[in-house]
Amino acid sequence: MRTQVGIIGAGPAGLALARMLHLQGISSIIIENRTRDYIENRIRAGLIEHWAADMLTDIGVGERMKREGMVHWGTNIAINGEIHHLDFKALLNKRITIYGQQEVVKDLVERRLADGGELLFEVSDVSVDDLKTDKPKIRFTHDGQPKEIECDFIAGCDGYHGISRPSFPADILTVYERDYPFGWLGILSDSPPPDHDLIYSYTDEGFALYTMRSPTVSRLYLQCDHDEDVANWPDAKIWEHLHRRLGGGRKLQEGKILQKSVTAMRSFVVEPMQYGRLFLAGDSAHIVPPTGAKGMNLAFADVVKLSRAIEGFYKKQNNELLENNSKACLRRVWNAQRFSWWMTQIMHRFPDETPFDHRRQLSDLRYIVSSEAAMKSLAEQYTGLPID
Ligand code: RFL
Ligand code: PHB
């Protein structure tokens, strides 16, 4: 098989990249190791930054998001039960959209198939070769047959557990990481959210986040232990903690729990994001703790930059953007890392914190909800900085 860009992974990064390239007349083949059904039903992110929602509309996959997504012009921060509203509209005239990642994936898959683009599911034994040449290769098995794609470029959009990052020579990559001493227990509940906007709730017994997928379905998270076993959280205990951590006189309606899972919290970056003609994008190169809601948005930002660089190569015979791609992506990645780390440390209880840390943290939270400059700074980063 032969294509211009071989894309490994049909997550938000790989699928959006394929669509952007298609709009520029650049061919690609996407290979994915899971089934279509699996990737279209995997429950993960939900928050789309202002520019990213506009980008999805610009590339022609925003129709259903506009109909079904929930637009929020603000958010709530609760401190031990006291709820404060941050008004993004008044502060910056910016919004965020709540629309499930799996819905974005469904829209992108449908668009890809309507474009007549190749998208192979259930591939296995994926490997890459000849990365330092101008004809890099992807090898894999599909339908029991060994296959090879010869391309001009490979986009490694295969997430944290993919094969792209481990295919870099060992001495090329520097890893920067930080583990947090807690995780998030997340549930999807068939019940309305407690407020129109999200509620990020700091309490002395731990963090909770009240978000949603629709006016009748809530997505609720509780700070829990790092390697928590979901079996330690029967439904009644989850609701008890969610009621206690909400505060502000709000009532939380209970509902049938449709899904329950634990996510460990981690910050992770590799540098550089490129080796020869293999370019990493999205979670294959970096992970952020979900407190800042930046993961999927960063994946989109990476592929906006990568598609522009690839377009520069084909349309203007210009290598400059490709050579600078890793640097350009990492500037935004580190900014998102800093914000996600900051949101995480401000919102959670740390088991090893000192009384000084605790007092400082509460003071930081009070500053955010009382200073217009501080609220504006948070709002600017949370709704998403424009792409340079
Ligand atoms: P993905 O989505 O992991 O997609 C990678 C794809 O590659 C496939 N794959 C392979 N394919 C072929 N060959 C191989 N060898 C392969 N190995 C893997 C995988 O099956 C998969 O389909 O990465 P991508 O595209 O970079 O997208 C990143 C986002 O998925 C991720 O950053 C977000 O989900 C993070 N995240 C959030 N991000 C936000 O922007 N806003 C949020 O509100 C938000 N909330 C969250 C989150 C992540 C969470 N969890 C579960 C980690 C909340 C949670 C709880
Ligand atoms: C979500 O809706 O799943 C969500 C929203 C905001 C976050 C994390 C997750 O910070």
Short mmCIF file of C-alpha atoms and ligand atoms in Angstrom, two decimals:
data_model
loop_
_atom_site.label_atom_id
_atom_site.label_comp_id
_atom_site.label_asym_id
_atom_site.label_seq_id
_atom_site.Cartn_x
_atom_site.Cartn_y
_atom_site.Cartn_z
CA MET A 1 0.00 0.00 0.00
CA ARG A 2 1.15 3.52 -0.68
CA THR A 3 -0.02 6.84 0.80
CA GLN A 4 1.37 10.26 1.65
CA VAL A 5 0.73 10.11 5.41
CA GLY A 6 0.38 6.85 7.35
CA ILE A 7 -1.60 7.45 10.54
CA ILE A 8 -1.39 5.02 13.46
CA GLY A 9 -4.42 5.29 15.78
CA ALA A 10 -8.03 6.39 15.24
CA GLY A 11 -8.46 8.54 18.34
CA PRO A 12 -9.27 12.25 18.22
CA ALA A 13 -5.71 13.08 17.01
CA GLY A 14 -5.45 10.56 14.15
CA LEU A 15 -9.00 11.06 12.88
CA ALA A 16 -8.85 14.88 12.97
CA LEU A 17 -5.45 14.84 11.24
CA ALA A 18 -6.80 12.65 8.43
CA ARG A 19 -9.70 15.06 7.87
CA MET A 20 -7.42 18.14 7.86
CA LEU A 21 -5.10 16.47 5.33
CA HIS A 22 -8.05 15.39 3.19
CA LEU A 23 -9.22 19.03 2.99
CA GLN A 24 -5.77 19.89 1.61
CA GLY A 25 -5.87 17.09 -0.97
CA ILE A 26 -3.25 15.04 0.93
CA SER A 27 -3.86 11.28 1.10
CA SER A 28 -3.62 9.18 4.26
CA ILE A 29 -4.39 5.71 5.60
CA ILE A 30 -5.44 5.26 9.23
CA ILE A 31 -4.84 1.97 11.03
CA GLU A 32 -6.47 1.21 14.39
CA ASN A 33 -5.97 -1.86 16.56
CA ARG A 34 -9.47 -1.79 18.14
CA THR A 35 -12.91 -2.28 16.59
CA ARG A 36 -15.05 0.63 15.40
CA ASP A 37 -17.59 -0.17 18.09
CA TYR A 38 -14.93 -0.03 20.81
CA ILE A 39 -13.51 3.38 19.87
CA GLU A 40 -16.99 4.85 19.39
CA ASN A 41 -18.08 3.84 22.88
CA ARG A 42 -14.96 4.46 24.98
CA ILE A 43 -15.98 7.05 27.58
CA ARG A 44 -13.26 9.61 28.22
CA ALA A 45 -13.03 13.35 27.78
CA GLY A 46 -15.93 15.72 27.54
CA LEU A 47 -14.74 19.30 27.47
CA ILE A 48 -13.85 21.07 24.26
CA GLU A 49 -12.05 24.43 24.34
CA HIS A 50 -13.46 27.48 22.51
CA TRP A 51 -11.03 27.39 19.55
CA ALA A 52 -11.25 23.56 19.28
CA ALA A 53 -15.06 23.63 18.90
CA ASP A 54 -14.62 26.26 16.17
CA MET A 55 -11.94 24.10 14.54
CA LEU A 56 -14.27 21.04 14.50
CA THR A 57 -16.93 23.19 12.84
CA ASP A 58 -14.40 24.56 10.32
CA ILE A 59 -13.31 21.05 9.27
CA GLY A 60 -16.95 20.03 8.78
CA VAL A 61 -17.61 17.80 11.80
CA GLY A 62 -19.36 20.30 14.08
CA GLU A 63 -23.01 19.86 13.06
CA ARG A 64 -24.10 17.36 15.72
CA MET A 65 -21.87 19.00 18.35
CA LYS A 66 -23.74 22.27 17.71
CA ARG A 67 -27.09 20.51 18.15
CA GLU A 68 -26.31 18.18 21.03
CA GLY A 69 -23.28 19.74 22.76
CA MET A 70 -23.81 21.88 25.85
CA VAL A 71 -22.27 25.33 25.66
CA HIS A 72 -21.01 26.80 28.93
CA TRP A 73 -20.10 30.45 29.38
CA GLY A 74 -18.75 29.91 32.87
CA THR A 75 -17.84 27.39 35.56
CA ASN A 76 -18.20 26.97 39.32
CA ILE A 77 -15.50 26.58 41.93
CA ALA A 78 -16.59 25.39 45.36
CA ILE A 79 -14.42 25.70 48.46
CA ASN A 80 -15.64 23.57 51.32
CA GLY A 81 -19.24 23.97 50.24
CA GLU A 82 -19.17 27.66 49.25
CA ILE A 83 -19.89 27.88 45.52
CA HIS A 84 -18.44 30.69 43.39
CA HIS A 85 -19.30 31.27 39.74
CA LEU A 86 -16.72 32.36 37.16
CA ASP A 87 -18.39 34.16 34.26
CA PHE A 88 -16.25 33.50 31.16
CA LYS A 89 -18.57 35.59 29.00
CA ALA A 90 -18.14 38.72 31.09
CA LEU A 91 -14.43 38.07 31.68
CA LEU A 92 -13.35 37.13 28.15
CA ASN A 93 -16.38 36.41 25.95
CA LYS A 94 -15.20 32.78 25.72
CA ARG A 95 -17.03 29.48 26.08
CA ILE A 96 -16.37 25.77 26.42
CA THR A 97 -18.50 22.97 24.99
CA ILE A 98 -19.38 19.71 26.72
CA TYR A 99 -19.65 16.96 24.12
CA GLY A 100 -18.35 13.44 24.75
CA GLN A 101 -15.06 12.40 23.16
CA GLN A 102 -16.74 9.27 21.81
CA GLU A 103 -19.28 11.51 20.03
CA VAL A 104 -16.42 13.49 18.44
CA VAL A 105 -14.88 10.16 17.41
CA LYS A 106 -18.20 8.98 15.90
CA ASP A 107 -18.53 12.22 13.90
CA LEU A 108 -14.94 11.98 12.64
CA VAL A 109 -15.28 8.30 11.66
CA GLU A 110 -18.48 9.03 9.76
CA ARG A 111 -16.81 11.94 7.94
CA ARG A 112 -13.77 9.80 7.13
CA LEU A 113 -15.95 7.09 5.57
CA ALA A 114 -17.98 9.71 3.65
CA ASP A 115 -14.66 11.12 2.35
CA GLY A 116 -13.88 7.65 1.00
CA GLY A 117 -10.71 7.60 3.11
CA GLU A 118 -9.08 4.36 4.22
CA LEU A 119 -9.57 3.42 7.85
CA LEU A 120 -8.59 -0.12 8.86
CA PHE A 121 -9.82 -1.50 12.18
CA GLU A 122 -8.53 -4.46 14.19
CA VAL A 123 -4.97 -4.39 12.88
CA SER A 124 -2.26 -6.11 14.95
CA ASP A 125 1.56 -6.54 15.10
CA VAL A 126 2.10 -2.88 14.14
CA SER A 127 5.70 -1.74 13.61
CA VAL A 128 7.47 1.12 11.84
CA ASP A 129 10.70 1.10 9.84
CA ASP A 130 13.01 3.25 7.67
CA LEU A 131 12.14 6.32 9.74
CA LYS A 132 15.30 8.17 8.73
CA THR A 133 14.61 7.73 5.01
CA ASP A 134 12.09 9.62 2.87
CA LYS A 135 10.03 6.43 2.46
CA PRO A 136 9.19 5.28 5.99
CA LYS A 137 7.07 2.12 6.35
CA ILE A 138 4.30 0.83 8.61
CA ARG A 139 3.94 -2.95 8.86
CA PHE A 140 0.98 -4.74 10.43
CA THR A 141 -1.39 -7.66 10.14
CA HIS A 142 -4.93 -7.18 8.88
CA ASP A 143 -7.48 -9.94 8.18
CA GLY A 144 -4.71 -12.45 8.92
CA GLN A 145 -2.52 -11.01 6.15
CA PRO A 146 0.81 -9.19 6.60
CA LYS A 147 0.59 -5.65 5.16
CA GLU A 148 3.01 -2.80 4.50
CA ILE A 149 2.27 0.89 3.91
CA GLU A 150 4.97 2.96 2.27
CA CYS A 151 4.48 6.65 3.04
CA ASP A 152 6.20 10.03 3.06
CA PHE A 153 5.40 10.65 6.73
CA ILE A 154 4.09 8.66 9.68
CA ALA A 155 1.86 10.25 12.33
CA GLY A 156 2.08 8.36 15.63
CA CYS A 157 -1.41 9.09 17.03
CA ASP A 158 -1.66 5.81 18.95
CA GLY A 159 -2.02 7.14 22.47
CA TYR A 160 -0.01 6.47 25.60
CA HIS A 161 0.13 2.67 25.13
CA GLY A 162 0.89 2.73 21.39
CA ILE A 163 3.96 1.52 19.52
CA SER A 164 5.09 4.85 18.02
CA ARG A 165 6.87 6.33 21.03
CA PRO A 166 8.66 3.04 21.91
CA SER A 167 9.88 2.90 18.27
CA PHE A 168 12.18 5.89 18.84
CA PRO A 169 15.79 4.83 19.51
CA ALA A 170 16.25 4.71 23.27
CA ASP A 171 18.81 7.50 23.47
CA ILE A 172 16.67 10.03 21.56
CA LEU A 173 13.90 10.63 24.06
CA THR A 174 13.90 12.49 27.34
CA VAL A 175 10.96 11.69 29.60
CA TYR A 176 9.55 14.24 32.05
CA GLU A 177 6.96 12.89 34.41
CA ARG A 178 5.16 13.23 37.68
CA ASP A 179 2.79 10.87 39.41
CA TYR A 180 0.13 12.16 41.80
CA PRO A 181 -0.73 10.30 45.00
CA PHE A 182 -4.41 9.95 44.02
CA GLY A 183 -6.79 9.02 41.22
CA TRP A 184 -10.29 9.85 40.04
CA LEU A 185 -13.22 7.52 40.41
CA GLY A 186 -15.57 8.46 37.56
CA ILE A 187 -19.20 7.51 37.07
CA LEU A 188 -21.74 8.14 34.35
CA SER A 189 -25.19 8.47 35.89
CA ASP A 190 -28.64 8.53 34.38
CA SER A 191 -29.61 11.67 36.31
CA PRO A 192 -29.47 15.45 35.69
CA PRO A 193 -26.34 17.41 36.74
CA PRO A 194 -26.72 19.58 39.89
CA ASP A 195 -26.05 22.85 38.02
CA HIS A 196 -26.08 24.11 34.44
CA ASP A 197 -22.30 24.70 34.61
CA LEU A 198 -19.60 22.32 35.87
CA ILE A 199 -18.69 22.40 39.57
CA TYR A 200 -15.05 21.88 40.61
CA SER A 201 -15.31 21.23 44.32
CA TYR A 202 -12.44 21.37 46.77
CA THR A 203 -13.30 19.90 50.17
CA ASP A 204 -11.15 18.98 53.12
CA GLU A 205 -12.07 15.34 52.49
CA GLY A 206 -11.06 15.45 48.83
CA PHE A 207 -11.96 16.80 45.41
CA ALA A 208 -15.15 16.19 43.42
CA LEU A 209 -16.16 17.28 39.91
CA TYR A 210 -19.78 17.54 38.76
CA THR A 211 -19.94 17.57 34.98
CA MET A 212 -22.40 16.15 32.46
CA ARG A 213 -22.99 14.64 29.06
CA SER A 214 -26.53 15.94 28.53
CA PRO A 215 -29.30 17.64 30.56
CA THR A 216 -30.25 14.16 31.82
CA VAL A 217 -26.88 12.40 32.14
CA SER A 218 -24.23 13.37 34.70
CA ARG A 219 -20.51 12.62 34.67
CA LEU A 220 -19.27 12.72 38.25
CA TYR A 221 -15.77 12.27 39.63
CA LEU A 222 -14.38 11.78 43.15
CA GLN A 223 -10.78 11.99 44.31
CA CYS A 224 -9.79 8.50 45.45
CA ASP A 225 -6.59 6.56 46.13
CA HIS A 226 -4.05 6.19 43.32
CA ASP A 227 -4.60 2.49 42.72
CA GLU A 228 -8.12 2.34 44.07
CA ASP A 229 -10.10 -0.81 43.41
CA VAL A 230 -13.62 0.13 42.18
CA ALA A 231 -14.90 -2.72 44.32
CA ASN A 232 -14.16 -0.48 47.35
CA TRP A 233 -16.76 1.97 46.06
CA PRO A 234 -20.25 0.47 46.10
CA ASP A 235 -22.90 2.80 44.64
CA ALA A 236 -24.23 3.94 48.03
CA LYS A 237 -20.76 5.08 49.15
CA ILE A 238 -20.22 6.98 45.89
CA TRP A 239 -23.49 8.90 46.29
CA GLU A 240 -22.79 9.61 49.95
CA HIS A 241 -19.44 11.23 49.03
CA LEU A 242 -20.91 13.07 46.04
CA HIS A 243 -23.67 14.56 48.25
CA ARG A 244 -21.19 15.56 50.96
CA ARG A 245 -18.66 17.16 48.60
CA LEU A 246 -21.24 19.22 46.67
CA GLY A 247 -22.35 21.86 49.15
CA GLY A 248 -23.75 25.30 48.34
CA GLY A 249 -27.26 24.10 49.16
CA ARG A 250 -27.36 22.25 45.82
CA LYS A 251 -29.31 19.05 45.55
CA LEU A 252 -27.85 16.12 43.68
CA GLN A 253 -30.32 13.74 42.13
CA GLU A 254 -29.19 10.10 42.19
CA GLY A 255 -29.58 7.90 39.14
CA LYS A 256 -28.68 4.55 37.71
CA ILE A 257 -24.88 4.27 37.44
CA LEU A 258 -24.15 3.40 33.80
CA GLN A 259 -20.36 3.20 34.09
CA LYS A 260 -17.74 3.25 36.84
CA SER A 261 -13.93 3.45 36.49
CA VAL A 262 -10.74 4.67 38.17
CA THR A 263 -8.08 6.79 36.44
CA ALA A 264 -4.66 7.30 38.02
CA MET A 265 -3.39 10.88 37.74
CA ARG A 266 -0.16 11.53 35.91
CA SER A 267 1.77 14.23 34.06
CA PHE A 268 4.06 12.97 31.29
CA VAL A 269 5.95 14.52 28.37
CA VAL A 270 8.55 13.19 25.95
CA GLU A 271 10.91 15.37 24.00
CA PRO A 272 11.37 15.56 21.07
CA MET A 273 8.07 14.58 19.45
CA GLN A 274 9.78 13.69 16.17
CA TYR A 275 12.32 11.18 14.93
CA GLY A 276 13.13 11.26 11.21
CA ARG A 277 9.78 11.06 9.43
CA LEU A 278 7.81 9.81 12.45
CA PHE A 279 5.82 12.53 14.25
CA LEU A 280 4.07 11.95 17.57
CA ALA A 281 0.77 13.72 18.29
CA GLY A 282 -1.61 13.64 21.26
CA ASP A 283 -1.38 11.17 24.15
CA SER A 284 1.45 9.22 22.45
CA ALA A 285 3.70 12.16 23.44
CA HIS A 286 2.07 13.58 26.55
CA ILE A 287 -0.45 12.96 29.32
CA VAL A 288 -1.99 15.54 31.61
CA PRO A 289 -4.08 14.97 34.75
CA PRO A 290 -7.73 15.59 33.74
CA THR A 291 -8.31 18.47 36.21
CA GLY A 292 -7.57 21.06 33.51
CA ALA A 293 -9.50 19.15 30.80
CA LYS A 294 -6.63 19.61 28.37
CA GLY A 295 -5.83 16.11 26.97
CA MET A 296 -8.08 15.93 23.91
CA ASN A 297 -7.65 19.65 23.24
CA LEU A 298 -3.86 19.27 23.19
CA ALA A 299 -4.20 16.32 20.83
CA PHE A 300 -6.18 18.60 18.47
CA ALA A 301 -3.60 21.39 18.80
CA ASP A 302 -0.77 18.98 17.90
CA VAL A 303 -2.48 17.85 14.71
CA VAL A 304 -3.42 21.39 13.65
CA LYS A 305 0.30 22.17 13.75
CA LEU A 306 1.34 18.91 12.13
CA SER A 307 -1.15 19.24 9.28
CA ARG A 308 0.05 22.80 8.59
CA ALA A 309 3.65 21.57 8.53
CA ILE A 310 2.83 18.69 6.15
CA GLU A 311 0.85 21.07 3.93
CA GLY A 312 3.88 23.42 3.83
CA PHE A 313 6.00 20.52 2.64
CA TYR A 314 3.70 19.52 -0.23
CA LYS A 315 2.40 22.92 -1.30
CA LYS A 316 5.42 25.15 -0.78
CA GLN A 317 8.28 22.63 -0.79
CA ASN A 318 9.07 24.11 2.62
CA ASN A 319 10.54 21.92 5.37
CA GLU A 320 10.77 24.63 7.99
CA LEU A 321 7.48 23.94 9.79
CA LEU A 322 8.20 20.20 9.82
CA GLU A 323 11.62 20.75 11.33
CA ASN A 324 10.17 23.07 13.96
CA ASN A 325 7.03 21.01 14.62
CA SER A 326 8.22 19.35 17.81
CA LYS A 327 9.37 22.66 19.29
CA ALA A 328 6.16 24.43 18.30
CA CYS A 329 3.97 21.68 19.79
CA LEU A 330 6.01 21.45 23.00
CA ARG A 331 5.52 25.15 23.79
CA ARG A 332 1.76 24.57 24.03
CA VAL A 333 2.22 21.16 25.68
CA TRP A 334 4.27 22.67 28.51
CA ASN A 335 1.79 25.47 28.99
CA ALA A 336 -1.00 22.90 29.30
CA GLN A 337 1.18 20.82 31.62
CA ARG A 338 1.74 23.80 33.86
CA PHE A 339 -1.98 24.67 33.97
CA SER A 340 -3.06 21.05 34.54
CA TRP A 341 -0.52 20.58 37.33
CA TRP A 342 -1.63 23.87 38.92
CA MET A 343 -5.35 23.00 38.74
CA THR A 344 -4.54 19.56 40.16
CA GLN A 345 -2.48 20.78 43.10
CA ILE A 346 -4.98 23.50 43.97
CA MET A 347 -8.05 21.23 43.91
CA HIS A 348 -6.92 18.01 45.66
CA ARG A 349 -5.91 16.97 49.15
CA PHE A 350 -2.36 15.58 49.14
CA PRO A 351 -1.74 12.79 51.69
CA ASP A 352 1.75 14.17 52.43
CA GLU A 353 0.84 17.87 52.65
CA THR A 354 2.03 19.96 55.59
CA PRO A 355 -0.31 22.31 57.51
CA PHE A 356 1.52 25.14 55.74
CA ASP A 357 0.71 23.62 52.29
CA HIS A 358 -2.93 23.29 53.27
CA ARG A 359 -3.28 26.92 54.42
CA ARG A 360 -1.47 28.15 51.30
CA GLN A 361 -3.75 26.08 49.06
CA LEU A 362 -6.91 27.48 50.67
CA SER A 363 -5.52 30.98 50.27
CA ASP A 364 -4.80 30.29 46.58
CA LEU A 365 -8.39 29.09 46.08
CA ARG A 366 -9.83 32.15 47.80
CA TYR A 367 -7.69 34.41 45.64
CA ILE A 368 -9.00 32.76 42.46
CA VAL A 369 -12.64 33.34 43.40
CA SER A 370 -12.15 36.89 44.68
CA SER A 371 -9.76 38.60 42.25
CA GLU A 372 -10.98 39.50 38.78
CA ALA A 373 -7.41 39.32 37.44
CA ALA A 374 -7.01 35.79 38.85
CA MET A 375 -10.37 34.67 37.45
CA LYS A 376 -9.48 36.08 34.06
CA SER A 377 -6.17 34.23 34.06
CA LEU A 378 -7.85 30.94 34.96
CA ALA A 379 -10.62 31.53 32.39
CA GLU A 380 -8.12 32.33 29.64
CA GLN A 381 -6.23 29.08 30.16
CA TYR A 382 -9.29 26.91 30.83
CA THR A 383 -11.24 28.05 27.74
CA GLY A 384 -8.03 27.53 25.73
CA LEU A 385 -5.38 29.88 24.44
CA PRO A 386 -5.59 30.54 20.70
CA ILE A 387 -3.29 28.48 18.49
CA ASP A 388 -0.27 30.50 17.30
P1 RFL B 1 -6.32 8.13 22.10
O1 RFL B 1 -7.70 8.67 22.25
O2 RFL B 1 -5.77 7.26 23.16
O3 RFL B 1 -6.29 7.38 20.71
C1 RFL B 1 -5.23 6.51 20.34
C2 RFL B 1 -5.79 5.44 19.43
O4 RFL B 1 -4.73 4.60 18.99
C3 RFL B 1 -5.15 3.25 19.11
N1 RFL B 1 -3.92 2.40 19.20
C4 RFL B 1 -3.38 1.78 18.14
N2 RFL B 1 -3.74 1.73 16.86
C5 RFL B 1 -2.96 0.99 16.00
N3 RFL B 1 -1.86 0.30 16.44
C6 RFL B 1 -1.47 0.32 17.71
N4 RFL B 1 -0.40 -0.34 18.11
C7 RFL B 1 -2.23 1.09 18.64
N5 RFL B 1 -2.14 1.34 19.96
C8 RFL B 1 -3.18 2.14 20.29
C9 RFL B 1 -6.03 3.23 20.32
O5 RFL B 1 -6.92 2.11 20.32
C10 RFL B 1 -6.78 4.55 20.15
O6 RFL B 1 -7.96 4.42 19.39
O7 RFL B 1 -5.27 9.32 21.91
P2 RFL B 1 -5.40 10.76 21.22
O8 RFL B 1 -6.05 10.68 19.87
O9 RFL B 1 -4.08 11.38 21.36
O10 RFL B 1 -6.47 11.55 22.13
C11 RFL B 1 -6.15 11.91 23.45
C12 RFL B 1 -7.40 11.87 24.34
O11 RFL B 1 -8.01 10.61 24.20
C13 RFL B 1 -7.08 12.13 25.82
O12 RFL B 1 -6.08 13.12 25.95
C14 RFL B 1 -8.32 12.60 26.62
O13 RFL B 1 -9.28 11.57 26.72
C15 RFL B 1 -7.93 13.08 28.02
N6 RFL B 1 -9.08 13.52 28.83
C16 RFL B 1 -9.65 14.78 28.63
N7 RFL B 1 -9.21 15.59 27.65
C17 RFL B 1 -9.84 16.79 27.39
O14 RFL B 1 -9.40 17.53 26.50
N8 RFL B 1 -10.96 17.20 28.10
C18 RFL B 1 -11.46 16.43 29.10
O15 RFL B 1 -12.50 16.79 29.66
C19 RFL B 1 -10.79 15.19 29.43
N9 RFL B 1 -11.26 14.41 30.42
C20 RFL B 1 -9.61 12.68 29.81
C21 RFL B 1 -10.71 13.17 30.61
C22 RFL B 1 -9.13 11.39 30.02
C23 RFL B 1 -9.67 10.61 31.01
N10 RFL B 1 -9.15 9.30 31.13
C24 RFL B 1 -9.97 8.15 31.16
C25 RFL B 1 -7.75 9.07 30.88
C26 RFL B 1 -11.24 12.41 31.61
C27 RFL B 1 -10.72 11.12 31.84
C28 RFL B 1 -11.32 10.35 32.98
C1 PHB B 2 -15.69 15.65 31.70
O1 PHB B 2 -16.77 16.20 31.34
O2 PHB B 2 -15.53 14.42 31.62
C2 PHB B 2 -14.61 16.50 32.27
C3 PHB B 2 -14.79 17.88 32.33
C4 PHB B 2 -13.81 18.68 32.88
C5 PHB B 2 -12.65 18.10 33.38
C6 PHB B 2 -12.46 16.73 33.29
C7 PHB B 2 -13.45 15.92 32.74
O3 PHB B 2 -11.71 18.89 33.96
#
